[in-house]
Short mmCIF file of C-alpha atoms and ligand atoms in Angstrom, two decimals:
data_model
loop_
_atom_site.label_atom_id
_atom_site.label_comp_id
_atom_site.label_asym_id
_atom_site.label_seq_id
_atom_site.Cartn_x
_atom_site.Cartn_y
_atom_site.Cartn_z
CA MET A 533 -47.95 -88.46 -153.51
CA MET A 534 -50.15 -85.78 -152.00
CA SER A 535 -50.65 -82.68 -154.12
CA ALA A 536 -47.77 -80.26 -153.52
CA SER A 537 -50.28 -77.44 -153.22
CA MET A 538 -52.00 -79.00 -150.21
CA GLU A 539 -51.11 -76.92 -147.18
CA GLY A 540 -49.52 -78.40 -144.06
CA ALA A 541 -52.58 -77.47 -142.01
CA VAL A 542 -54.84 -79.39 -144.39
CA ILE A 543 -52.60 -82.44 -144.25
CA ALA A 544 -52.46 -82.28 -140.44
CA SER A 545 -56.26 -82.09 -140.34
CA LYS A 546 -56.50 -85.12 -142.61
CA PHE A 547 -54.12 -87.13 -140.37
CA ARG A 548 -56.28 -86.30 -137.32
CA GLY A 549 -59.45 -86.96 -139.30
CA ALA A 550 -58.31 -90.43 -140.38
CA LEU A 551 -57.35 -91.60 -136.88
CA ILE A 552 -60.26 -89.95 -135.05
CA GLY A 553 -62.55 -91.30 -137.78
CA ALA A 554 -61.27 -94.82 -137.13
CA LEU A 555 -61.62 -94.36 -133.35
CA LEU A 556 -65.17 -92.96 -133.47
CA GLY A 557 -66.39 -95.63 -135.88
CA ASP A 558 -65.10 -98.27 -133.47
CA CYS A 559 -66.46 -96.65 -130.28
CA LEU A 560 -69.87 -95.81 -131.74
CA GLY A 561 -70.28 -99.03 -133.73
CA ALA A 562 -69.19 -101.39 -130.94
CA PRO A 563 -72.50 -101.45 -128.98
CA PHE A 564 -74.22 -102.83 -132.11
CA GLU A 565 -71.62 -105.42 -133.16
CA GLY A 566 -73.41 -108.64 -134.05
CA ASP A 567 -76.87 -107.07 -134.50
CA GLU A 568 -78.47 -108.21 -137.73
CA ARG A 569 -79.51 -104.71 -138.87
CA VAL A 570 -79.82 -101.44 -136.91
CA SER A 571 -82.92 -99.28 -137.39
CA LYS A 572 -82.12 -95.95 -139.03
CA SER A 573 -84.47 -94.11 -136.65
CA VAL A 574 -82.74 -95.63 -133.61
CA LEU A 575 -79.40 -94.48 -135.01
CA GLN A 576 -80.73 -91.02 -135.79
CA LYS A 577 -81.66 -90.57 -132.11
CA TYR A 578 -78.39 -92.17 -130.93
CA PHE A 579 -76.26 -89.71 -132.93
CA ASP A 580 -78.52 -86.70 -132.19
CA LYS A 581 -78.13 -87.38 -128.47
CA LEU A 582 -74.36 -87.73 -128.70
CA GLU A 583 -74.13 -84.47 -130.62
CA GLY A 584 -76.26 -82.66 -128.03
CA PRO A 585 -74.67 -80.03 -125.80
CA HIS A 586 -75.24 -81.84 -122.49
CA PHE A 587 -72.34 -84.18 -121.97
CA LYS A 588 -73.10 -87.18 -119.83
CA ALA A 589 -70.46 -89.83 -119.16
CA PRO A 590 -69.72 -92.74 -119.44
CA PHE A 591 -67.48 -93.07 -122.43
CA LYS A 592 -68.13 -95.32 -125.35
CA GLN A 593 -65.16 -97.64 -125.03
CA TYR A 594 -62.97 -98.58 -127.93
CA THR A 595 -62.29 -102.19 -128.88
CA ASP A 596 -59.53 -104.31 -130.43
CA ASP A 597 -59.77 -102.27 -133.65
CA THR A 598 -58.46 -99.14 -131.97
CA ALA A 599 -56.15 -100.95 -129.53
CA MET A 600 -54.29 -102.48 -132.49
CA THR A 601 -54.41 -99.28 -134.60
CA LYS A 602 -52.63 -97.48 -131.75
CA CYS A 603 -49.99 -100.23 -131.60
CA VAL A 604 -49.34 -99.92 -135.35
CA ALA A 605 -49.01 -96.13 -135.14
CA GLU A 606 -46.78 -96.18 -132.07
CA SER A 607 -44.53 -98.84 -133.53
CA LEU A 608 -44.04 -96.86 -136.76
CA ILE A 609 -43.28 -93.71 -134.77
CA HIS A 610 -40.86 -95.32 -132.31
CA SER A 611 -39.09 -97.60 -134.80
CA GLY A 612 -38.90 -94.98 -137.54
CA GLY A 613 -40.58 -97.45 -139.91
CA PHE A 614 -41.68 -101.08 -139.86
CA ASN A 615 -39.95 -103.31 -137.33
CA GLU A 616 -41.58 -106.72 -136.99
CA GLU A 617 -40.37 -107.46 -133.47
CA ASP A 618 -41.38 -104.11 -132.08
CA MET A 619 -44.81 -104.30 -133.75
CA ALA A 620 -45.46 -107.87 -132.54
CA LYS A 621 -44.30 -106.98 -129.01
CA ARG A 622 -46.71 -104.05 -128.88
CA PHE A 623 -49.64 -106.26 -129.99
CA VAL A 624 -48.82 -108.81 -127.29
CA GLU A 625 -48.24 -106.27 -124.51
CA GLU A 626 -51.41 -104.37 -125.39
CA TYR A 627 -53.48 -107.56 -125.41
CA TYR A 628 -52.22 -108.76 -122.01
CA ARG A 629 -52.63 -105.27 -120.51
CA ASN A 630 -56.27 -105.18 -121.56
CA PRO A 631 -57.57 -108.44 -123.00
CA LYS A 632 -61.24 -107.50 -122.72
CA ARG A 633 -61.48 -105.46 -125.88
CA GLY A 634 -63.48 -108.00 -127.92
CA TYR A 635 -60.57 -109.53 -129.86
CA GLY A 636 -61.20 -112.08 -132.63
CA ALA A 637 -61.68 -115.64 -131.41
CA ASN A 638 -58.47 -117.05 -132.86
CA VAL A 639 -56.06 -114.15 -133.03
CA VAL A 640 -55.49 -114.34 -129.27
CA SER A 641 -53.79 -117.73 -129.72
CA ILE A 642 -51.13 -115.90 -131.76
CA PHE A 643 -50.48 -113.51 -128.87
CA GLY A 644 -50.14 -116.51 -126.53
CA LYS A 645 -47.62 -118.22 -128.82
CA LEU A 646 -45.65 -115.01 -129.36
CA ARG A 647 -45.41 -114.53 -125.61
CA SER A 648 -44.55 -118.13 -124.75
CA THR A 649 -41.80 -118.27 -127.40
CA ASP A 650 -40.49 -114.85 -126.34
CA LEU A 651 -41.03 -113.56 -129.92
CA LYS A 652 -38.47 -116.03 -131.32
CA ASP A 653 -40.02 -116.14 -134.80
CA VAL A 654 -42.69 -113.44 -134.99
CA TRP A 655 -44.10 -114.73 -138.31
CA GLN A 656 -44.60 -118.38 -137.39
CA PRO A 657 -47.72 -118.28 -135.13
CA ALA A 658 -49.82 -116.46 -137.77
CA ARG A 659 -48.71 -118.94 -140.44
CA GLU A 660 -49.96 -121.83 -138.30
CA GLN A 661 -53.51 -120.42 -137.94
CA PHE A 662 -56.37 -122.42 -139.42
CA SER A 663 -54.22 -125.46 -140.26
CA GLY A 664 -51.75 -123.35 -142.20
CA ARG A 665 -54.32 -121.45 -144.29
CA GLY A 666 -53.99 -118.32 -142.16
CA SER A 667 -56.77 -115.99 -141.03
CA TYR A 668 -58.97 -114.24 -143.57
CA GLY A 669 -60.55 -112.08 -140.83
CA ASN A 670 -60.65 -108.27 -141.07
CA GLY A 671 -58.34 -107.87 -138.06
CA GLY A 672 -55.48 -106.91 -140.38
CA ALA A 673 -57.53 -104.34 -142.30
CA MET A 674 -59.08 -102.69 -139.25
CA ARG A 675 -55.71 -101.39 -137.98
CA VAL A 676 -53.84 -100.14 -141.07
CA SER A 677 -54.84 -96.47 -141.33
CA PRO A 678 -51.60 -95.25 -139.63
CA ILE A 679 -49.58 -96.96 -142.37
CA ALA A 680 -51.34 -94.91 -145.08
CA LEU A 681 -50.46 -91.78 -143.08
CA TYR A 682 -46.87 -92.69 -142.26
CA CYS A 683 -46.13 -93.70 -145.88
CA HIS A 684 -48.24 -91.06 -147.60
CA LYS A 685 -45.27 -89.95 -149.69
CA ASN A 686 -44.17 -93.46 -150.66
CA TYR A 687 -46.86 -95.76 -152.12
CA GLN A 688 -44.61 -98.81 -152.58
CA GLN A 689 -43.34 -98.56 -149.01
CA MET A 690 -46.97 -98.39 -147.85
CA ILE A 691 -47.81 -101.62 -149.71
CA ASP A 692 -44.73 -103.30 -148.22
CA PHE A 693 -45.37 -102.15 -144.62
CA CYS A 694 -49.08 -102.96 -144.85
CA GLY A 695 -48.46 -106.52 -146.10
CA LYS A 696 -45.89 -107.19 -143.38
CA THR A 697 -47.94 -105.63 -140.56
CA THR A 698 -50.92 -107.75 -141.56
CA ALA A 699 -48.91 -110.97 -141.86
CA LEU A 700 -47.99 -110.81 -138.15
CA THR A 701 -51.54 -112.07 -137.50
CA HIS A 702 -53.24 -112.73 -140.86
CA THR A 703 -51.46 -114.70 -143.60
CA ASN A 704 -54.41 -115.75 -145.75
CA THR A 705 -54.34 -113.86 -149.07
CA LEU A 706 -57.86 -112.57 -148.44
CA GLY A 707 -56.84 -111.15 -145.06
CA ILE A 708 -53.74 -109.48 -146.51
CA ASN A 709 -55.38 -108.10 -149.66
CA GLY A 710 -58.29 -106.76 -147.60
CA ALA A 711 -55.80 -104.83 -145.48
CA LEU A 712 -54.13 -103.53 -148.65
CA LEU A 713 -57.46 -102.36 -150.06
CA GLN A 714 -58.29 -100.50 -146.83
CA CYS A 715 -54.84 -98.90 -146.74
CA ILE A 716 -55.06 -97.82 -150.40
CA ALA A 717 -58.54 -96.37 -149.83
CA VAL A 718 -57.29 -94.24 -146.90
CA HIS A 719 -54.31 -93.16 -149.01
CA GLN A 720 -56.55 -92.12 -151.92
CA SER A 721 -58.71 -90.08 -149.53
CA LEU A 722 -55.65 -88.36 -148.10
CA GLU A 723 -54.51 -87.36 -151.56
CA GLN A 724 -57.80 -85.76 -152.51
CA SER A 725 -58.42 -82.10 -151.65
CA PRO A 726 -61.37 -81.79 -149.24
CA ASN A 727 -62.60 -78.91 -151.42
CA ASP A 728 -63.02 -81.14 -154.49
CA PRO A 729 -66.07 -83.39 -154.31
CA ILE A 730 -65.36 -87.11 -154.46
CA ASP A 731 -65.98 -88.58 -157.88
CA GLU A 732 -67.27 -92.00 -156.81
CA LYS A 733 -66.61 -93.59 -160.20
CA LYS A 734 -63.02 -92.37 -160.35
CA PHE A 735 -62.35 -93.30 -156.72
CA SER A 736 -63.56 -96.86 -157.28
CA PHE A 737 -61.86 -97.23 -160.69
CA ASP A 738 -58.58 -96.15 -159.10
CA LEU A 739 -59.05 -98.78 -156.38
CA ILE A 740 -59.78 -101.44 -159.02
CA SER A 741 -56.71 -100.49 -160.99
CA LYS A 742 -54.42 -100.69 -157.93
CA MET A 743 -56.04 -103.92 -156.65
CA SER A 744 -55.60 -105.55 -160.07
CA LYS A 745 -51.82 -105.22 -159.69
CA ILE A 746 -52.09 -106.83 -156.25
CA GLU A 747 -54.49 -109.61 -157.20
CA GLU A 748 -52.52 -110.63 -160.26
CA LYS A 749 -49.62 -111.51 -157.94
CA SER A 750 -51.61 -113.59 -155.43
CA SER A 751 -53.77 -116.66 -155.68
CA PRO A 752 -56.50 -116.83 -153.04
CA GLU A 753 -58.12 -120.13 -152.08
CA VAL A 754 -61.45 -119.09 -153.56
CA GLU A 755 -63.15 -119.64 -156.91
CA SER A 756 -62.44 -116.21 -158.34
CA LYS A 757 -58.85 -115.13 -159.00
CA THR A 758 -59.91 -111.50 -158.43
CA PRO A 759 -62.28 -111.53 -155.44
CA TYR A 760 -61.64 -107.92 -154.36
CA ILE A 761 -62.04 -106.56 -157.90
CA ASP A 762 -65.32 -108.50 -158.16
CA GLN A 763 -66.51 -106.84 -154.92
CA LEU A 764 -65.38 -103.39 -156.06
CA LYS A 765 -67.34 -103.82 -159.30
CA LEU A 766 -70.38 -104.60 -157.14
CA VAL A 767 -69.66 -101.41 -155.17
CA GLN A 768 -69.88 -99.47 -158.45
CA LYS A 769 -73.10 -101.22 -159.47
CA LEU A 770 -74.75 -100.58 -156.11
CA LEU A 771 -73.70 -96.93 -156.11
CA GLU A 772 -75.25 -96.44 -159.52
CA LYS A 773 -78.45 -98.12 -158.38
CA ASN A 774 -78.86 -96.51 -154.95
CA LYS A 775 -77.45 -93.02 -155.29
CA GLY A 776 -80.26 -90.58 -155.92
CA SER A 777 -82.94 -93.29 -155.62
CA THR A 778 -85.82 -92.82 -153.21
CA LEU A 779 -84.88 -95.84 -151.12
CA ASP A 780 -81.55 -97.65 -150.71
CA ASP A 781 -81.66 -101.40 -151.12
CA ASP A 782 -79.75 -102.20 -147.92
CA GLU A 783 -80.64 -105.90 -148.10
CA GLU A 784 -78.89 -106.16 -151.46
CA VAL A 785 -75.89 -104.24 -150.10
CA VAL A 786 -75.52 -106.66 -147.20
CA GLU A 787 -76.24 -109.76 -149.28
CA SER A 788 -73.74 -108.91 -151.99
CA LEU A 789 -71.01 -106.94 -150.22
CA GLY A 790 -71.43 -108.51 -146.77
CA ASN A 791 -71.17 -107.28 -143.18
CA THR A 792 -69.15 -110.05 -141.55
CA ILE A 793 -65.74 -110.36 -139.88
CA ALA A 794 -64.25 -111.74 -143.13
CA ALA A 795 -62.09 -109.08 -144.81
CA LEU A 796 -63.60 -109.86 -148.23
CA TYR A 797 -67.09 -109.24 -146.88
CA SER A 798 -66.38 -106.08 -144.89
CA VAL A 799 -63.58 -103.96 -146.44
CA PRO A 800 -65.39 -103.33 -149.78
CA THR A 801 -68.52 -102.63 -147.70
CA ALA A 802 -66.65 -99.91 -145.80
CA VAL A 803 -65.53 -98.38 -149.10
CA TYR A 804 -69.15 -98.47 -150.29
CA CYS A 805 -70.40 -96.79 -147.09
CA PHE A 806 -67.91 -93.95 -147.51
CA LEU A 807 -68.81 -93.39 -151.17
CA ARG A 808 -72.56 -93.78 -150.69
CA ALA A 809 -72.53 -91.30 -147.78
CA GLN A 810 -71.16 -88.51 -149.97
CA SER A 811 -74.77 -87.79 -150.85
CA THR A 812 -78.03 -87.89 -148.88
CA ILE A 813 -79.60 -91.16 -147.74
CA LYS A 814 -83.30 -91.58 -147.04
CA ASP A 815 -84.27 -91.77 -143.35
CA MET A 816 -81.03 -90.08 -142.30
CA GLU A 817 -81.55 -86.45 -141.37
CA VAL A 818 -77.86 -85.67 -141.59
CA ASP A 819 -76.06 -82.90 -143.44
CA ASN A 820 -72.58 -83.91 -142.33
CA PRO A 821 -71.09 -86.57 -144.66
CA PHE A 822 -68.68 -87.89 -142.00
CA ARG A 823 -71.53 -88.55 -139.56
CA ARG A 824 -73.61 -90.00 -142.43
CA THR A 825 -70.78 -92.45 -143.20
CA LEU A 826 -70.75 -93.80 -139.63
CA GLN A 827 -74.52 -93.81 -139.29
CA TYR A 828 -74.99 -95.69 -142.56
CA SER A 829 -72.17 -98.18 -141.81
CA ILE A 830 -73.71 -99.08 -138.46
CA SER A 831 -77.23 -99.37 -139.92
CA LEU A 832 -76.07 -102.33 -142.04
CA GLY A 833 -75.46 -104.38 -138.89
CA GLY A 834 -73.02 -107.28 -138.48
CA ASP A 835 -69.43 -106.23 -137.81
CA THR A 836 -70.50 -102.66 -137.04
CA ASP A 837 -67.47 -101.49 -135.04
CA THR A 838 -65.02 -102.62 -137.69
CA ILE A 839 -66.93 -101.53 -140.79
CA ALA A 840 -67.69 -98.12 -139.21
CA SER A 841 -64.05 -97.81 -138.10
CA MET A 842 -62.69 -98.56 -141.59
CA ALA A 843 -65.26 -96.31 -143.31
CA GLY A 844 -64.60 -93.62 -140.66
CA ALA A 845 -60.86 -93.70 -141.39
CA ILE A 846 -61.45 -93.31 -145.14
CA SER A 847 -63.98 -90.51 -144.58
CA GLY A 848 -61.88 -88.67 -141.97
CA ALA A 849 -58.83 -88.84 -144.25
CA TYR A 850 -60.78 -87.08 -146.99
CA HIS A 851 -62.85 -84.51 -145.04
CA GLY A 852 -60.35 -83.78 -142.27
CA TYR A 853 -60.77 -83.33 -138.54
CA GLY A 854 -62.92 -80.20 -138.88
CA MET A 855 -65.83 -82.32 -140.16
CA ILE A 856 -65.97 -84.37 -136.93
CA ASN A 857 -68.40 -83.18 -134.26
CA ALA A 858 -66.65 -82.13 -131.05
CA ASN A 859 -69.45 -83.24 -128.71
CA VAL A 860 -69.44 -86.76 -130.12
CA GLN A 861 -65.69 -86.95 -129.55
CA ARG A 862 -66.19 -86.17 -125.85
CA HIS A 863 -68.18 -89.39 -125.53
CA CYS A 864 -65.42 -91.58 -126.93
CA GLU A 865 -62.52 -93.12 -125.03
CA GLY A 866 -59.01 -92.22 -126.11
CA VAL A 867 -59.54 -89.16 -128.33
CA GLU A 868 -56.80 -87.02 -126.76
CA LYS A 869 -54.23 -89.80 -127.05
CA MET A 870 -55.21 -90.46 -130.66
CA LEU A 871 -54.81 -86.77 -131.50
CA ASP A 872 -51.30 -86.86 -130.04
CA ILE A 873 -50.51 -89.91 -132.14
CA ALA A 874 -51.82 -88.19 -135.31
CA ASN A 875 -49.60 -85.19 -134.61
CA GLU A 876 -46.54 -87.38 -133.99
CA LEU A 877 -47.20 -89.39 -137.15
CA MET A 878 -47.42 -86.16 -139.10
CA LEU A 879 -44.05 -85.02 -137.74
CA VAL A 880 -42.22 -88.27 -138.44
CA SER A 881 -43.75 -88.71 -141.88
CA GLU A 882 -42.55 -85.28 -142.93
CA THR A 883 -38.90 -85.94 -141.98
N1 F2R B 1911 -64.26 -110.59 -132.22
C1 F2R B 1911 -65.00 -109.66 -132.52
N2 F2R B 1911 -66.33 -109.73 -132.29
C2 F2R B 1911 -66.96 -110.83 -131.62
C3 F2R B 1911 -67.81 -110.33 -130.50
C4 F2R B 1911 -67.07 -109.44 -129.54
C5 F2R B 1911 -67.98 -109.09 -128.43
N3 F2R B 1911 -68.67 -107.86 -128.72
C6 F2R B 1911 -67.17 -108.98 -127.16
O1 F2R B 1911 -67.03 -107.88 -126.64
O2 F2R B 1911 -66.67 -110.02 -126.73
N4 F2R B 1911 -64.56 -108.53 -133.09
C7 F2R B 1911 -63.23 -108.30 -133.49
O3 F2R B 1911 -62.82 -109.39 -134.31
C8 F2R B 1911 -62.82 -109.02 -135.71
C9 F2R B 1911 -61.42 -109.14 -136.21
O4 F2R B 1911 -61.05 -110.47 -136.06
P1 F2R B 1911 -59.59 -110.99 -136.45
O5 F2R B 1911 -58.58 -110.18 -135.75
O6 F2R B 1911 -59.51 -111.08 -137.91
O7 F2R B 1911 -59.62 -112.40 -135.76
P2 F2R B 1911 -59.37 -113.91 -136.24
O8 F2R B 1911 -59.50 -114.72 -135.05
O9 F2R B 1911 -58.10 -114.01 -137.01
O10 F2R B 1911 -60.54 -114.19 -137.28
C10 F2R B 1911 -61.85 -113.97 -136.92
C11 F2R B 1911 -62.71 -115.18 -137.27
O11 F2R B 1911 -62.78 -115.38 -138.67
C12 F2R B 1911 -62.93 -116.77 -138.95
N5 F2R B 1911 -61.77 -117.17 -139.81
C13 F2R B 1911 -60.71 -116.40 -140.16
N6 F2R B 1911 -59.88 -117.08 -140.98
C14 F2R B 1911 -60.43 -118.29 -141.17
C15 F2R B 1911 -60.04 -119.44 -141.94
N7 F2R B 1911 -58.91 -119.48 -142.70
N8 F2R B 1911 -60.85 -120.55 -141.88
C16 F2R B 1911 -62.00 -120.53 -141.14
N9 F2R B 1911 -62.42 -119.46 -140.39
C17 F2R B 1911 -61.65 -118.37 -140.42
C18 F2R B 1911 -62.90 -117.49 -137.60
O12 F2R B 1911 -64.22 -117.69 -137.17
C19 F2R B 1911 -62.18 -116.50 -136.71
O13 F2R B 1911 -62.48 -116.65 -135.38
C20 F2R B 1911 -63.30 -107.60 -135.74
O14 F2R B 1911 -64.68 -107.59 -136.00
C21 F2R B 1911 -63.03 -107.06 -134.35
O15 F2R B 1911 -63.92 -106.04 -134.00
MG1 MG B 1912 -63.67 -104.69 -132.36
MG1 MG B 1913 -65.64 -105.88 -135.21
#
């Protein structure tokens, strides 16, 4: 549970920070999705321009990551908790209202089945994916930040809601546990006072300890029985190696942690980006650690919208809304609506 001494205004700022962080990571990362690597100097100019005082439309549009995050938040608010039919209905309606948001190649078949069966069994279509193995994509993880907010006072409820929300589209253990790791990371950030610097070692040890309870209960179809703990240990190793060094080994980060649409090779990467960006990074003339988190996430290439969105949610939940540049927000679609959602989530989670 969040520290009792944390004031309501700080908590409200953290709620807004988490959701606006997720939104901005998605909007700003989306133009680079699929690029192998993104030059740090190109990104420096890209962010400098967006932060400049002269606003020029058009918006950076959000993608499936934000569309589904909004559905999760709105379902929790309107149902007063997790309701599988309401959540599934919102995913389907949102997809058919605006299908051109860059959804995952296979997840759309779930929306089709849910619609054609009139939501008869909301769990079945996801179970059938990939010949019954279920999706291991990061589409579950990219949308879970509202669950960490809604359940911030009840860790076990958060784990329960997160697992169920994910299983509506992703039933592979790697897809589900990736979503749990992302949700736990946002929750840990929320709990930490923005005035106390992040202790990277403690933050990652806490994640390892919580993920060990989760991984001991599940058996993924991969060689290791503890794939997320293995990745988190790599996060620790890479932080030790790169923090304070004259040059980050980004190739090693991408080769070992990954930058793909698989949850196992993107969620730990997002955690790494957040932790690494707590201190300066060479070739990034950035004082603001929230901006540095997004800029660094995108520089790694690959699934840039999703990794930046997940890292942005973790970072925004720690630093709060005040750390997020107002000019950049004006370039991103859907900020006002997301702020309303953050405020509503805050109200319902306090009751
Ligand atoms: N889809 C994209 N990006 C592609 C390019 C979009 C382009 N910019 C555009 O605008 O069109 N991005 C979004 O998808 C990712 C989340 O995907 P999600 O929701 O997990 O989808 P899905 O279909 O379940 O899985 C994605 C792919 O992973 C592979 N896969 C998953 N499970 C598998 C399994 N058990 N066996 C084999 N392969 C498996 C498949 O290739 C799936 O298609 C985010 O990046 C979001 O931004
Ligand atoms: Mg996307
Ligand atoms: Mg993506």
